[in-house]
C-alpha positions as a printed Julia matrix, in Angstrom:
119×3 Matrix{Float64}:
 57.42  -66.46  -33.75
 58.29  -68.55  -36.76
 61.8   -68.77  -38.25
 62.4   -70.49  -41.55
 65.64  -71.74  -43.14
 65.6   -73.1   -46.74
 68.12  -75.67  -48.01
 68.52  -78.09  -50.96
 69.26  -75.6   -53.75
 72.0   -76.16  -56.18
 72.94  -76.64  -59.84
 71.08  -79.33  -61.88
 70.71  -80.0   -65.6
 67.56  -79.55  -67.45
 65.2   -82.46  -66.89
 66.6   -83.18  -63.47
 65.14  -82.94  -59.98
 65.75  -81.21  -56.73
 64.0   -81.28  -53.35
 63.95  -78.13  -51.36
 63.43  -78.15  -47.64
 62.13  -75.35  -45.25
 62.96  -76.06  -41.7
 60.91  -74.09  -39.11
 61.33  -73.24  -35.58
 58.55  -73.38  -33.01
 55.45  -75.46  -32.36
 53.29  -72.98  -34.17
 54.5   -74.3   -37.56
 51.75  -76.96  -37.83
 49.09  -74.19  -37.64
 50.7   -72.11  -40.49
 50.02  -72.05  -44.2
 53.27  -72.57  -46.1
 54.0   -71.28  -49.49
 56.93  -71.27  -51.82
 57.98  -68.22  -53.81
 60.76  -67.56  -56.29
 62.5   -64.66  -57.69
 64.48  -64.93  -60.93
 67.07  -62.3   -62.02
 65.4   -59.14  -63.29
 61.93  -60.38  -62.52
 59.43  -59.81  -59.7
 58.87  -62.39  -56.95
 56.16  -64.84  -57.83
 54.08  -67.5   -56.0
 55.03  -70.98  -56.87
 53.22  -73.41  -54.68
 51.37  -73.5   -51.35
 50.0   -75.91  -48.79
 46.96  -74.39  -46.95
 43.86  -74.95  -44.98
 45.52  -77.07  -42.4
 47.53  -78.79  -44.98
 44.46  -80.21  -46.72
 44.82  -78.23  -49.86
 47.62  -77.34  -52.31
 48.02  -74.87  -54.99
 50.44  -74.17  -57.82
 51.27  -71.68  -60.3
 50.37  -73.03  -63.77
 53.91  -73.12  -65.0
 54.9   -75.7   -62.4
 51.69  -77.73  -62.01
 52.41  -81.41  -62.67
 56.06  -80.96  -62.17
 56.48  -79.62  -58.57
 54.93  -81.02  -55.39
 54.63  -79.24  -52.05
 54.29  -81.16  -48.87
 54.96  -80.89  -45.14
 56.0   -83.09  -42.19
 54.72  -81.55  -38.94
 56.56  -84.09  -36.93
 59.88  -82.59  -38.28
 58.64  -78.99  -38.59
 59.62  -79.02  -42.19
 58.02  -78.32  -45.53
 59.27  -79.46  -48.85
 59.1   -78.59  -52.52
 59.82  -81.55  -54.85
 60.88  -80.16  -58.23
 60.93  -82.52  -61.23
 61.55  -81.9   -64.94
 63.35  -78.76  -64.2
 64.08  -76.29  -66.99
 66.21  -73.2   -67.18
 63.19  -71.01  -66.64
 62.93  -72.39  -63.07
 66.37  -70.71  -62.29
 65.71  -68.43  -59.34
 66.15  -67.91  -55.61
 63.41  -69.82  -53.9
 61.94  -68.74  -50.66
 59.55  -70.43  -48.15
 57.09  -68.37  -46.31
 54.59  -68.98  -43.49
 51.17  -67.41  -42.74
 49.83  -67.68  -39.19
 46.21  -68.36  -38.48
 43.78  -65.46  -39.21
 46.5   -63.55  -40.99
 46.15  -62.28  -44.66
 49.84  -62.02  -45.43
 52.81  -64.39  -45.39
 54.76  -62.62  -42.66
 57.56  -65.02  -41.99
 60.19  -65.64  -44.71
 63.47  -67.57  -45.19
 66.57  -66.2   -46.64
 66.22  -68.23  -49.81
 68.2   -70.94  -51.65
 69.5   -70.6   -55.21
 68.31  -73.04  -57.83
 70.17  -73.0   -61.09
 69.05  -75.16  -64.04
 71.56  -75.55  -66.8
 70.68  -76.46  -70.4
């Protein structure tokens, strides 16, 4: 019952910043945990950041902690991933995902947005 659309990806130089947006449909968005994942060429998809527990907690993979910030604006049905100090290792397709209450898995996924960081 939740549809997600990512935007904000693009090409940026190392050290630069991007803000990704995840626009969600439906009023159920505010009840869902939101996470960002990424998939780099030739690599498995990995968890990047999440905002959970009714939006009260955030979590980050160690490689992005201190550089990335996940947030949400329930009035706009949108989640964000602010990415600072980007490096080429951050190059990947970034996906947002939503987990409904009392669900173990992130069952709703967007189509992804490409982030390319040049050196």
